[in-house]
Short mmCIF file of N, CA and C in Angstrom, two decimals:
data_model
loop_
_atom_site.label_atom_id
_atom_site.label_comp_id
_atom_site.label_asym_id
_atom_site.label_seq_id
_atom_site.Cartn_x
_atom_site.Cartn_y
_atom_site.Cartn_z
N ASN A 1 -33.52 1.95 -25.69
CA ASN A 1 -32.37 2.59 -25.09
C ASN A 1 -31.88 1.80 -23.88
N LYS A 2 -32.82 1.40 -23.00
CA LYS A 2 -32.45 0.60 -21.83
C LYS A 2 -31.93 -0.77 -22.25
N PHE A 3 -32.55 -1.33 -23.32
CA PHE A 3 -32.13 -2.64 -23.81
C PHE A 3 -30.70 -2.59 -24.35
N SER A 4 -30.36 -1.55 -25.11
CA SER A 4 -29.01 -1.45 -25.67
C SER A 4 -27.97 -1.23 -24.57
N LEU A 5 -28.32 -0.49 -23.54
CA LEU A 5 -27.40 -0.29 -22.42
C LEU A 5 -27.18 -1.60 -21.67
N LEU A 6 -28.24 -2.35 -21.44
CA LEU A 6 -28.13 -3.65 -20.78
C LEU A 6 -27.30 -4.61 -21.62
N PHE A 7 -27.53 -4.61 -22.94
CA PHE A 7 -26.76 -5.46 -23.84
C PHE A 7 -25.29 -5.09 -23.81
N LEU A 8 -24.97 -3.82 -23.80
CA LEU A 8 -23.59 -3.35 -23.77
C LEU A 8 -22.90 -3.78 -22.47
N ILE A 9 -23.58 -3.63 -21.36
CA ILE A 9 -23.00 -4.03 -20.06
C ILE A 9 -22.78 -5.54 -20.02
N LEU A 10 -23.74 -6.30 -20.50
CA LEU A 10 -23.62 -7.76 -20.51
C LEU A 10 -22.48 -8.20 -21.42
N THR A 11 -22.35 -7.60 -22.59
CA THR A 11 -21.28 -7.93 -23.52
C THR A 11 -19.91 -7.61 -22.92
N ALA A 12 -19.79 -6.45 -22.30
CA ALA A 12 -18.52 -6.06 -21.66
C ALA A 12 -18.16 -7.03 -20.54
N SER A 13 -19.14 -7.48 -19.77
CA SER A 13 -18.89 -8.43 -18.68
C SER A 13 -18.40 -9.76 -19.22
N VAL A 14 -19.01 -10.24 -20.29
CA VAL A 14 -18.60 -11.52 -20.89
C VAL A 14 -17.18 -11.42 -21.43
N ILE A 15 -16.86 -10.33 -22.12
CA ILE A 15 -15.51 -10.14 -22.66
C ILE A 15 -14.49 -10.08 -21.54
N GLN A 16 -14.79 -9.37 -20.46
CA GLN A 16 -13.88 -9.29 -19.32
C GLN A 16 -13.67 -10.67 -18.70
N PHE A 17 -14.72 -11.44 -18.56
CA PHE A 17 -14.62 -12.78 -18.00
C PHE A 17 -13.73 -13.67 -18.86
N ILE A 18 -13.89 -13.59 -20.18
CA ILE A 18 -13.09 -14.39 -21.10
C ILE A 18 -11.62 -13.99 -21.03
N LEU A 19 -11.36 -12.68 -21.00
CA LEU A 19 -9.98 -12.22 -20.93
C LEU A 19 -9.31 -12.62 -19.63
N LEU A 20 -10.02 -12.54 -18.52
CA LEU A 20 -9.44 -12.96 -17.24
C LEU A 20 -9.15 -14.45 -17.25
N GLY A 21 -10.03 -15.23 -17.83
CA GLY A 21 -9.81 -16.67 -17.92
C GLY A 21 -8.60 -17.00 -18.77
N CYS A 22 -8.41 -16.26 -19.86
CA CYS A 22 -7.25 -16.49 -20.73
C CYS A 22 -5.97 -16.12 -20.01
N ALA A 23 -5.97 -15.03 -19.28
CA ALA A 23 -4.77 -14.62 -18.54
C ALA A 23 -4.38 -15.66 -17.51
N TYR A 24 -5.38 -16.24 -16.84
CA TYR A 24 -5.07 -17.27 -15.86
C TYR A 24 -4.48 -18.50 -16.54
N LYS A 25 -5.04 -18.89 -17.69
CA LYS A 25 -4.53 -20.06 -18.40
C LYS A 25 -3.11 -19.82 -18.88
N LEU A 26 -2.82 -18.62 -19.38
CA LEU A 26 -1.47 -18.33 -19.86
C LEU A 26 -0.44 -18.45 -18.75
N SER A 27 -0.75 -17.92 -17.57
CA SER A 27 0.21 -17.99 -16.48
C SER A 27 0.33 -19.39 -15.93
N SER A 28 -0.69 -20.23 -16.12
CA SER A 28 -0.65 -21.58 -15.60
C SER A 28 0.05 -22.56 -16.53
N GLU A 29 0.43 -22.11 -17.73
CA GLU A 29 1.06 -23.02 -18.67
C GLU A 29 2.57 -23.12 -18.47
N HIS A 30 3.14 -22.35 -17.55
CA HIS A 30 4.56 -22.48 -17.26
C HIS A 30 4.82 -23.87 -16.69
N SER A 31 6.01 -24.40 -16.95
CA SER A 31 6.27 -25.76 -16.51
C SER A 31 7.11 -25.84 -15.24
N ARG A 32 7.54 -24.69 -14.72
CA ARG A 32 8.38 -24.76 -13.52
C ARG A 32 8.36 -23.44 -12.74
N LEU A 33 8.81 -23.55 -11.52
CA LEU A 33 8.95 -22.39 -10.65
C LEU A 33 10.38 -21.86 -10.76
N PRO A 34 10.69 -20.73 -10.16
CA PRO A 34 12.07 -20.25 -10.15
C PRO A 34 13.02 -21.32 -9.62
N GLY A 35 14.20 -21.40 -10.24
CA GLY A 35 15.19 -22.40 -9.84
C GLY A 35 14.86 -23.78 -10.38
N ASN A 36 13.98 -23.85 -11.38
CA ASN A 36 13.54 -25.13 -11.98
C ASN A 36 12.92 -26.07 -10.96
N VAL A 37 12.34 -25.52 -9.93
CA VAL A 37 11.73 -26.31 -8.86
C VAL A 37 10.40 -26.88 -9.34
N LYS A 38 10.17 -28.15 -9.05
CA LYS A 38 8.90 -28.79 -9.39
C LYS A 38 8.22 -29.42 -8.18
N ILE A 39 8.96 -29.61 -7.09
CA ILE A 39 8.40 -30.22 -5.88
C ILE A 39 8.61 -29.25 -4.72
N ILE A 40 7.50 -28.82 -4.11
CA ILE A 40 7.60 -27.84 -3.02
C ILE A 40 6.85 -28.33 -1.79
N GLN A 41 7.21 -27.71 -0.68
CA GLN A 41 6.48 -27.90 0.57
C GLN A 41 6.04 -26.51 1.02
N ILE A 42 4.81 -26.41 1.50
CA ILE A 42 4.28 -25.13 2.00
C ILE A 42 3.91 -25.32 3.46
N PRO A 43 4.79 -24.88 4.37
CA PRO A 43 4.45 -25.00 5.79
C PRO A 43 3.41 -23.95 6.19
N LEU A 44 2.84 -24.11 7.37
CA LEU A 44 1.88 -23.14 7.89
C LEU A 44 2.54 -21.77 7.96
N PHE A 45 1.83 -20.75 7.47
CA PHE A 45 2.35 -19.38 7.49
C PHE A 45 2.67 -18.96 8.92
N LYS A 46 3.66 -18.12 9.08
CA LYS A 46 3.92 -17.44 10.35
C LYS A 46 2.93 -16.27 10.41
N ASN A 47 2.49 -15.96 11.61
CA ASN A 47 1.51 -14.88 11.76
C ASN A 47 2.03 -13.83 12.74
N ASP A 48 2.44 -12.69 12.21
CA ASP A 48 2.93 -11.59 13.04
C ASP A 48 1.81 -10.60 13.38
N SER A 49 0.60 -10.88 12.94
CA SER A 49 -0.52 -9.97 13.20
C SER A 49 -1.26 -10.39 14.47
N PRO A 50 -2.09 -9.51 15.00
CA PRO A 50 -2.89 -9.87 16.17
C PRO A 50 -4.12 -10.71 15.83
N GLU A 51 -4.37 -10.94 14.54
CA GLU A 51 -5.56 -11.68 14.11
C GLU A 51 -5.28 -13.18 14.17
N LEU A 52 -5.86 -13.84 15.16
CA LEU A 52 -5.61 -15.26 15.37
C LEU A 52 -6.24 -16.13 14.28
N GLY A 53 -5.50 -17.12 13.83
CA GLY A 53 -6.03 -18.12 12.91
C GLY A 53 -6.02 -17.73 11.44
N VAL A 54 -5.66 -16.51 11.10
CA VAL A 54 -5.69 -16.07 9.71
C VAL A 54 -4.63 -16.81 8.88
N GLU A 55 -3.58 -17.29 9.51
CA GLU A 55 -2.51 -17.98 8.79
C GLU A 55 -3.01 -19.27 8.12
N THR A 56 -4.01 -19.90 8.70
CA THR A 56 -4.55 -21.13 8.13
C THR A 56 -5.21 -20.86 6.78
N SER A 57 -5.99 -19.81 6.69
CA SER A 57 -6.66 -19.45 5.43
C SER A 57 -5.64 -19.17 4.33
N PHE A 58 -4.61 -18.42 4.66
CA PHE A 58 -3.61 -18.07 3.65
C PHE A 58 -2.79 -19.29 3.24
N THR A 59 -2.44 -20.14 4.17
CA THR A 59 -1.71 -21.37 3.84
C THR A 59 -2.54 -22.25 2.91
N ASN A 60 -3.80 -22.47 3.26
CA ASN A 60 -4.67 -23.30 2.44
C ASN A 60 -4.91 -22.71 1.06
N SER A 61 -5.04 -21.40 0.97
CA SER A 61 -5.25 -20.75 -0.33
C SER A 61 -4.01 -20.90 -1.22
N LEU A 62 -2.83 -20.79 -0.64
CA LEU A 62 -1.60 -20.95 -1.42
C LEU A 62 -1.44 -22.40 -1.87
N LYS A 63 -1.77 -23.35 -1.00
CA LYS A 63 -1.71 -24.77 -1.38
C LYS A 63 -2.69 -25.06 -2.51
N THR A 64 -3.87 -24.48 -2.45
CA THR A 64 -4.86 -24.66 -3.52
C THR A 64 -4.32 -24.16 -4.85
N GLU A 65 -3.66 -23.01 -4.86
CA GLU A 65 -3.08 -22.48 -6.09
C GLU A 65 -1.98 -23.39 -6.62
N ALA A 66 -1.15 -23.93 -5.73
CA ALA A 66 -0.07 -24.84 -6.15
C ALA A 66 -0.67 -26.10 -6.78
N LEU A 67 -1.69 -26.66 -6.16
CA LEU A 67 -2.32 -27.87 -6.69
C LEU A 67 -3.06 -27.58 -8.00
N ARG A 68 -3.65 -26.41 -8.10
CA ARG A 68 -4.38 -26.02 -9.31
C ARG A 68 -3.45 -25.88 -10.50
N SER A 69 -2.19 -25.56 -10.27
CA SER A 69 -1.25 -25.36 -11.36
C SER A 69 -0.97 -26.63 -12.15
N LYS A 70 -1.13 -27.80 -11.54
CA LYS A 70 -0.99 -29.12 -12.16
C LYS A 70 0.43 -29.50 -12.55
N PHE A 71 1.40 -28.64 -12.34
CA PHE A 71 2.77 -29.02 -12.66
C PHE A 71 3.68 -29.00 -11.44
N VAL A 72 3.19 -28.48 -10.35
CA VAL A 72 3.95 -28.46 -9.11
C VAL A 72 3.45 -29.59 -8.23
N GLN A 73 4.38 -30.37 -7.72
CA GLN A 73 4.02 -31.40 -6.76
C GLN A 73 4.13 -30.79 -5.37
N LEU A 74 3.14 -31.01 -4.57
CA LEU A 74 3.09 -30.48 -3.22
C LEU A 74 3.33 -31.62 -2.25
N LYS A 75 4.34 -31.48 -1.40
CA LYS A 75 4.68 -32.52 -0.42
C LYS A 75 4.45 -31.98 0.99
N ASN A 76 4.08 -32.87 1.89
CA ASN A 76 3.87 -32.49 3.29
C ASN A 76 5.18 -32.46 4.07
N ASP A 77 6.15 -33.22 3.64
CA ASP A 77 7.42 -33.33 4.35
C ASP A 77 8.51 -32.54 3.62
N GLU A 78 9.22 -31.71 4.33
CA GLU A 78 10.28 -30.89 3.75
C GLU A 78 11.36 -31.75 3.09
N ALA A 79 11.63 -32.93 3.64
CA ALA A 79 12.68 -33.81 3.11
C ALA A 79 12.36 -34.27 1.68
N ASP A 80 11.08 -34.30 1.31
CA ASP A 80 10.67 -34.76 -0.02
C ASP A 80 10.60 -33.63 -1.05
N ALA A 81 10.84 -32.40 -0.63
CA ALA A 81 10.68 -31.24 -1.51
C ALA A 81 12.03 -30.73 -2.00
N GLU A 82 11.99 -30.02 -3.13
CA GLU A 82 13.19 -29.35 -3.67
C GLU A 82 13.32 -27.95 -3.08
N ALA A 83 12.19 -27.36 -2.70
CA ALA A 83 12.19 -26.00 -2.14
C ALA A 83 11.01 -25.84 -1.19
N ILE A 84 11.13 -24.85 -0.33
CA ILE A 84 10.07 -24.56 0.65
C ILE A 84 9.51 -23.18 0.31
N LEU A 85 8.20 -23.11 0.18
CA LEU A 85 7.53 -21.83 -0.07
C LEU A 85 6.95 -21.35 1.26
N GLN A 86 7.66 -20.42 1.89
CA GLN A 86 7.28 -19.91 3.22
C GLN A 86 6.44 -18.64 3.09
N GLY A 87 5.48 -18.53 3.97
CA GLY A 87 4.65 -17.34 4.00
C GLY A 87 4.62 -16.73 5.40
N ARG A 88 4.47 -15.43 5.43
CA ARG A 88 4.39 -14.70 6.70
C ARG A 88 3.34 -13.61 6.58
N ILE A 89 2.37 -13.64 7.50
CA ILE A 89 1.37 -12.57 7.58
C ILE A 89 2.04 -11.44 8.37
N LEU A 90 2.33 -10.36 7.71
CA LEU A 90 3.01 -9.24 8.37
C LEU A 90 2.04 -8.34 9.10
N SER A 91 0.84 -8.16 8.53
CA SER A 91 -0.12 -7.27 9.17
C SER A 91 -1.54 -7.60 8.74
N VAL A 92 -2.45 -7.42 9.67
CA VAL A 92 -3.88 -7.44 9.40
C VAL A 92 -4.45 -6.24 10.15
N ASP A 93 -4.89 -5.25 9.39
CA ASP A 93 -5.44 -4.04 9.99
C ASP A 93 -6.92 -3.95 9.67
N ILE A 94 -7.72 -3.75 10.70
CA ILE A 94 -9.17 -3.59 10.52
C ILE A 94 -9.54 -2.22 11.07
N ILE A 95 -9.98 -1.37 10.16
CA ILE A 95 -10.21 0.02 10.52
C ILE A 95 -11.62 0.41 10.11
N ALA A 96 -12.30 1.13 10.99
CA ALA A 96 -13.63 1.66 10.65
C ALA A 96 -13.45 2.65 9.51
N ASP A 97 -14.23 2.47 8.45
CA ASP A 97 -14.14 3.34 7.28
C ASP A 97 -14.66 4.73 7.64
N GLU A 98 -14.43 5.68 6.76
CA GLU A 98 -14.80 7.06 7.04
C GLU A 98 -16.30 7.31 7.03
N SER A 99 -17.06 6.40 6.44
CA SER A 99 -18.51 6.61 6.42
C SER A 99 -19.10 6.22 7.77
N VAL A 100 -19.65 7.20 8.46
CA VAL A 100 -20.19 6.98 9.79
C VAL A 100 -21.60 7.53 9.91
N ILE A 101 -22.31 7.02 10.87
CA ILE A 101 -23.65 7.53 11.19
C ILE A 101 -23.58 8.09 12.60
N GLU A 102 -24.06 9.29 12.77
CA GLU A 102 -24.09 9.88 14.10
C GLU A 102 -25.54 9.89 14.58
N ALA A 103 -25.77 9.23 15.70
CA ALA A 103 -27.14 9.12 16.24
C ALA A 103 -27.49 10.38 17.01
N LYS A 104 -28.59 11.01 16.61
CA LYS A 104 -29.08 12.20 17.30
C LYS A 104 -30.58 12.03 17.51
N ASN A 105 -31.03 12.46 18.62
CA ASN A 105 -32.46 12.44 18.95
C ASN A 105 -33.07 11.04 18.78
N THR A 106 -32.46 10.07 19.36
CA THR A 106 -33.00 8.71 19.29
C THR A 106 -33.15 8.17 20.70
N LYS A 107 -34.20 7.38 20.89
CA LYS A 107 -34.41 6.82 22.22
C LYS A 107 -33.71 5.47 22.38
N TYR A 108 -33.13 4.94 21.29
CA TYR A 108 -32.49 3.63 21.34
C TYR A 108 -30.98 3.67 21.53
N LEU A 109 -30.35 4.82 21.27
CA LEU A 109 -28.90 4.94 21.40
C LEU A 109 -28.55 6.15 22.25
N PRO A 110 -27.42 6.11 22.91
CA PRO A 110 -26.97 7.30 23.65
C PRO A 110 -26.79 8.47 22.68
N THR A 111 -26.99 9.67 23.16
CA THR A 111 -26.87 10.86 22.34
C THR A 111 -25.48 10.97 21.74
N GLU A 112 -25.44 11.36 20.48
CA GLU A 112 -24.21 11.57 19.72
C GLU A 112 -23.34 10.31 19.60
N THR A 113 -23.96 9.14 19.56
CA THR A 113 -23.24 7.90 19.31
C THR A 113 -22.82 7.89 17.84
N VAL A 114 -21.57 7.51 17.59
CA VAL A 114 -21.07 7.44 16.21
C VAL A 114 -20.87 5.98 15.86
N LEU A 115 -21.48 5.56 14.74
CA LEU A 115 -21.39 4.17 14.30
C LEU A 115 -20.74 4.11 12.92
N ALA A 116 -19.81 3.19 12.73
CA ALA A 116 -19.21 2.98 11.42
C ALA A 116 -20.19 2.18 10.56
N THR A 117 -20.27 2.49 9.28
CA THR A 117 -21.15 1.73 8.39
C THR A 117 -20.41 0.62 7.68
N GLN A 118 -19.08 0.71 7.65
CA GLN A 118 -18.29 -0.38 7.08
C GLN A 118 -16.88 -0.36 7.65
N TYR A 119 -16.23 -1.50 7.52
CA TYR A 119 -14.85 -1.65 7.98
C TYR A 119 -13.96 -1.97 6.79
N ARG A 120 -12.74 -1.48 6.84
CA ARG A 120 -11.74 -1.76 5.81
C ARG A 120 -10.70 -2.72 6.41
N VAL A 121 -10.50 -3.84 5.70
CA VAL A 121 -9.54 -4.86 6.13
C VAL A 121 -8.36 -4.79 5.18
N SER A 122 -7.17 -4.63 5.74
CA SER A 122 -5.94 -4.55 4.95
C SER A 122 -4.98 -5.63 5.44
N VAL A 123 -4.42 -6.40 4.50
CA VAL A 123 -3.53 -7.51 4.86
C VAL A 123 -2.23 -7.37 4.10
N GLY A 124 -1.12 -7.57 4.80
CA GLY A 124 0.21 -7.59 4.19
C GLY A 124 0.84 -8.96 4.37
N VAL A 125 1.33 -9.56 3.27
CA VAL A 125 1.88 -10.91 3.29
C VAL A 125 3.21 -10.92 2.56
N GLU A 126 4.16 -11.68 3.10
CA GLU A 126 5.46 -11.88 2.46
C GLU A 126 5.61 -13.36 2.14
N LEU A 127 6.10 -13.67 0.94
CA LEU A 127 6.36 -15.05 0.53
C LEU A 127 7.81 -15.18 0.10
N ARG A 128 8.39 -16.35 0.40
CA ARG A 128 9.77 -16.63 -0.03
C ARG A 128 9.86 -18.09 -0.46
N LEU A 129 10.44 -18.33 -1.62
CA LEU A 129 10.73 -19.67 -2.10
C LEU A 129 12.20 -19.92 -1.81
N ILE A 130 12.48 -20.85 -0.90
CA ILE A 130 13.85 -21.11 -0.43
C ILE A 130 14.27 -22.51 -0.85
N LYS A 131 15.47 -22.59 -1.41
CA LYS A 131 16.02 -23.89 -1.81
C LYS A 131 16.24 -24.74 -0.57
N LYS A 132 15.80 -26.00 -0.65
CA LYS A 132 15.91 -26.90 0.50
C LYS A 132 17.37 -27.09 0.91
N GLY A 133 17.61 -27.08 2.19
CA GLY A 133 18.95 -27.33 2.73
C GLY A 133 19.89 -26.15 2.63
N SER A 134 19.37 -24.96 2.27
CA SER A 134 20.23 -23.78 2.19
C SER A 134 19.43 -22.55 2.58
N THR A 135 20.07 -21.42 2.54
CA THR A 135 19.38 -20.15 2.80
C THR A 135 19.17 -19.38 1.51
N GLU A 136 19.44 -20.01 0.37
CA GLU A 136 19.29 -19.36 -0.92
C GLU A 136 17.82 -19.08 -1.22
N ILE A 137 17.51 -17.81 -1.43
CA ILE A 137 16.15 -17.41 -1.76
C ILE A 137 16.01 -17.38 -3.28
N LEU A 138 15.18 -18.27 -3.79
CA LEU A 138 14.96 -18.38 -5.23
C LEU A 138 14.00 -17.31 -5.73
N TRP A 139 13.08 -16.90 -4.88
CA TRP A 139 12.09 -15.89 -5.23
C TRP A 139 11.50 -15.34 -3.94
N SER A 140 11.14 -14.06 -3.94
CA SER A 140 10.42 -13.47 -2.81
C SER A 140 9.47 -12.40 -3.33
N GLY A 141 8.43 -12.16 -2.56
CA GLY A 141 7.46 -11.15 -2.95
C GLY A 141 6.67 -10.65 -1.76
N PHE A 142 6.23 -9.40 -1.85
CA PHE A 142 5.40 -8.78 -0.81
C PHE A 142 4.07 -8.41 -1.44
N PHE A 143 2.99 -8.70 -0.74
CA PHE A 143 1.65 -8.46 -1.25
C PHE A 143 0.83 -7.75 -0.19
N LYS A 144 0.13 -6.70 -0.62
CA LYS A 144 -0.76 -5.98 0.30
C LYS A 144 -2.05 -5.71 -0.46
N GLU A 145 -3.15 -6.07 0.17
CA GLU A 145 -4.45 -5.87 -0.45
C GLU A 145 -5.45 -5.51 0.63
N GLN A 146 -6.54 -4.89 0.21
CA GLN A 146 -7.58 -4.51 1.16
C GLN A 146 -8.96 -4.73 0.59
N SER A 147 -9.92 -4.84 1.48
CA SER A 147 -11.31 -5.03 1.10
C SER A 147 -12.17 -4.45 2.23
N THR A 148 -13.46 -4.30 1.97
CA THR A 148 -14.36 -3.76 2.99
C THR A 148 -15.50 -4.73 3.25
N TYR A 149 -16.08 -4.58 4.41
CA TYR A 149 -17.32 -5.30 4.72
C TYR A 149 -18.23 -4.38 5.51
N SER A 150 -19.52 -4.63 5.38
CA SER A 150 -20.51 -3.79 6.06
C SER A 150 -20.50 -4.05 7.56
N ALA A 151 -20.60 -3.00 8.30
CA ALA A 151 -20.65 -3.11 9.76
C ALA A 151 -22.04 -3.57 10.18
N PRO A 152 -22.13 -4.17 11.36
CA PRO A 152 -23.45 -4.51 11.89
C PRO A 152 -24.28 -3.24 12.01
N GLN A 153 -25.56 -3.35 11.70
CA GLN A 153 -26.44 -2.19 11.75
C GLN A 153 -27.36 -2.27 12.97
N ILE A 154 -27.50 -1.15 13.62
CA ILE A 154 -28.39 -1.08 14.78
C ILE A 154 -29.71 -0.47 14.33
N THR A 155 -30.79 -1.17 14.65
CA THR A 155 -32.12 -0.64 14.35
C THR A 155 -32.90 -0.66 15.65
N LEU A 156 -34.09 -1.15 15.62
CA LEU A 156 -34.88 -1.26 16.84
C LEU A 156 -34.29 -2.34 17.75
N PRO A 157 -34.49 -2.25 19.07
CA PRO A 157 -33.93 -3.25 19.97
C PRO A 157 -34.38 -4.68 19.63
N VAL A 158 -35.57 -4.84 19.07
CA VAL A 158 -36.06 -6.17 18.72
C VAL A 158 -35.34 -6.70 17.48
N ILE A 159 -35.02 -5.81 16.54
CA ILE A 159 -34.35 -6.20 15.30
C ILE A 159 -32.95 -5.60 15.33
N ASN A 160 -32.09 -6.15 16.13
CA ASN A 160 -30.76 -5.60 16.32
C ASN A 160 -29.72 -6.54 15.70
N THR A 161 -29.08 -6.10 14.61
CA THR A 161 -28.06 -6.94 13.96
C THR A 161 -26.65 -6.57 14.40
N ALA A 162 -26.52 -5.70 15.37
CA ALA A 162 -25.19 -5.34 15.86
C ALA A 162 -24.76 -6.34 16.91
N ASN A 163 -24.25 -7.45 16.45
CA ASN A 163 -23.77 -8.44 17.41
C ASN A 163 -22.39 -8.90 17.00
N SER A 164 -21.65 -9.38 17.94
CA SER A 164 -20.26 -9.76 17.69
C SER A 164 -20.14 -10.95 16.75
N LEU A 165 -21.12 -11.85 16.76
CA LEU A 165 -21.07 -13.00 15.87
C LEU A 165 -21.14 -12.56 14.41
N TYR A 166 -22.05 -11.64 14.10
CA TYR A 166 -22.14 -11.13 12.73
C TYR A 166 -20.83 -10.46 12.34
N ASN A 167 -20.31 -9.61 13.18
CA ASN A 167 -19.09 -8.87 12.87
C ASN A 167 -17.92 -9.83 12.66
N HIS A 168 -17.79 -10.82 13.52
CA HIS A 168 -16.71 -11.82 13.40
C HIS A 168 -16.87 -12.61 12.10
N SER A 169 -18.07 -13.03 11.79
CA SER A 169 -18.33 -13.80 10.57
C SER A 169 -18.02 -12.97 9.32
N ALA A 170 -18.46 -11.74 9.28
CA ALA A 170 -18.20 -10.87 8.13
C ALA A 170 -16.71 -10.61 7.96
N LYS A 171 -16.02 -10.42 9.07
CA LYS A 171 -14.57 -10.20 9.02
C LYS A 171 -13.86 -11.44 8.49
N ARG A 172 -14.25 -12.63 8.96
CA ARG A 172 -13.64 -13.89 8.51
C ARG A 172 -13.90 -14.13 7.02
N GLN A 173 -15.11 -13.87 6.57
CA GLN A 173 -15.42 -14.04 5.15
C GLN A 173 -14.55 -13.12 4.29
N THR A 174 -14.38 -11.90 4.75
CA THR A 174 -13.54 -10.94 4.03
C THR A 174 -12.10 -11.40 4.00
N LEU A 175 -11.58 -11.88 5.13
CA LEU A 175 -10.21 -12.38 5.18
C LEU A 175 -10.03 -13.61 4.30
N ASN A 176 -11.02 -14.50 4.26
CA ASN A 176 -10.95 -15.68 3.39
C ASN A 176 -10.91 -15.28 1.91
N THR A 177 -11.74 -14.32 1.54
CA THR A 177 -11.75 -13.84 0.16
C THR A 177 -10.41 -13.19 -0.19
N LEU A 178 -9.89 -12.38 0.72
CA LEU A 178 -8.58 -11.77 0.50
C LEU A 178 -7.49 -12.83 0.36
N SER A 179 -7.55 -13.88 1.18
CA SER A 179 -6.52 -14.91 1.10
C SER A 179 -6.54 -15.59 -0.26
N LYS A 180 -7.71 -15.89 -0.78
CA LYS A 180 -7.81 -16.55 -2.10
C LYS A 180 -7.29 -15.63 -3.20
N ASP A 181 -7.74 -14.38 -3.19
CA ASP A 181 -7.32 -13.44 -4.23
C ASP A 181 -5.82 -13.16 -4.17
N MET A 182 -5.31 -12.95 -2.97
CA MET A 182 -3.90 -12.61 -2.82
C MET A 182 -2.99 -13.78 -3.17
N MET A 183 -3.36 -14.99 -2.79
CA MET A 183 -2.49 -16.13 -3.06
C MET A 183 -2.54 -16.53 -4.54
N GLN A 184 -3.66 -16.30 -5.21
CA GLN A 184 -3.70 -16.52 -6.65
C GLN A 184 -2.77 -15.53 -7.34
N ALA A 185 -2.84 -14.26 -6.95
CA ALA A 185 -1.97 -13.23 -7.53
C ALA A 185 -0.51 -13.53 -7.21
N ALA A 186 -0.24 -13.98 -6.00
CA ALA A 186 1.15 -14.28 -5.59
C ALA A 186 1.72 -15.43 -6.41
N PHE A 187 0.95 -16.50 -6.57
CA PHE A 187 1.44 -17.65 -7.32
C PHE A 187 1.66 -17.27 -8.78
N ASP A 188 0.73 -16.51 -9.35
CA ASP A 188 0.90 -16.04 -10.73
C ASP A 188 2.13 -15.15 -10.87
N ARG A 189 2.34 -14.26 -9.92
CA ARG A 189 3.50 -13.38 -10.00
C ARG A 189 4.80 -14.16 -9.88
N MET A 190 4.80 -15.20 -9.03
CA MET A 190 5.99 -16.03 -8.89
C MET A 190 6.35 -16.66 -10.24
N LEU A 191 5.36 -17.07 -11.00
CA LEU A 191 5.60 -17.67 -12.31
C LEU A 191 6.02 -16.61 -13.32
N GLU A 192 5.39 -15.44 -13.27
CA GLU A 192 5.70 -14.38 -14.23
C GLU A 192 7.07 -13.78 -13.99
N ASP A 193 7.47 -13.64 -12.73
CA ASP A 193 8.79 -13.07 -12.43
C ASP A 193 9.91 -13.97 -12.92
N PHE A 194 9.60 -15.24 -13.04
CA PHE A 194 10.62 -16.19 -13.48
C PHE A 194 10.70 -16.13 -14.99
#
């Protein structure tokens, strides 16, 4: 019984992996972007959020998707491109999730201290493909996605993982993962909308 359940889960996972791979290949077989554009420039994203440096991750993730497509040429200079793919980080919200621990009767924490067990990161991004030398928008899209990461945990004073370095690292890893997932979805949608 356990063997058949394990086999069923493994088979379903393999089928899902194959289907996702096929979907990515299908969307990557398009030969052009909206407006028949084949040469683009992707400048550094604008960042309207309070989260410093997040624009670099999103810019790099979008450039990776453009290069992965194999039919779009990516240029560093706007003068060499047919269109500019601009990005703007509209929001980065980091909120303590509803799951909390309330410390009671402990000698290591102040009485009734409330600790979050995880944080929810939500990012909103806007992309626009603009024809070079004009204000004509060939394509635009808005993307919002969220993910969670575990909060630092407080245990004994000797084994204390509640430090700002851990929290910063976990937040950055989550933002990097979101940037990759969101920019892959954005690039695919740009091709599908066309």
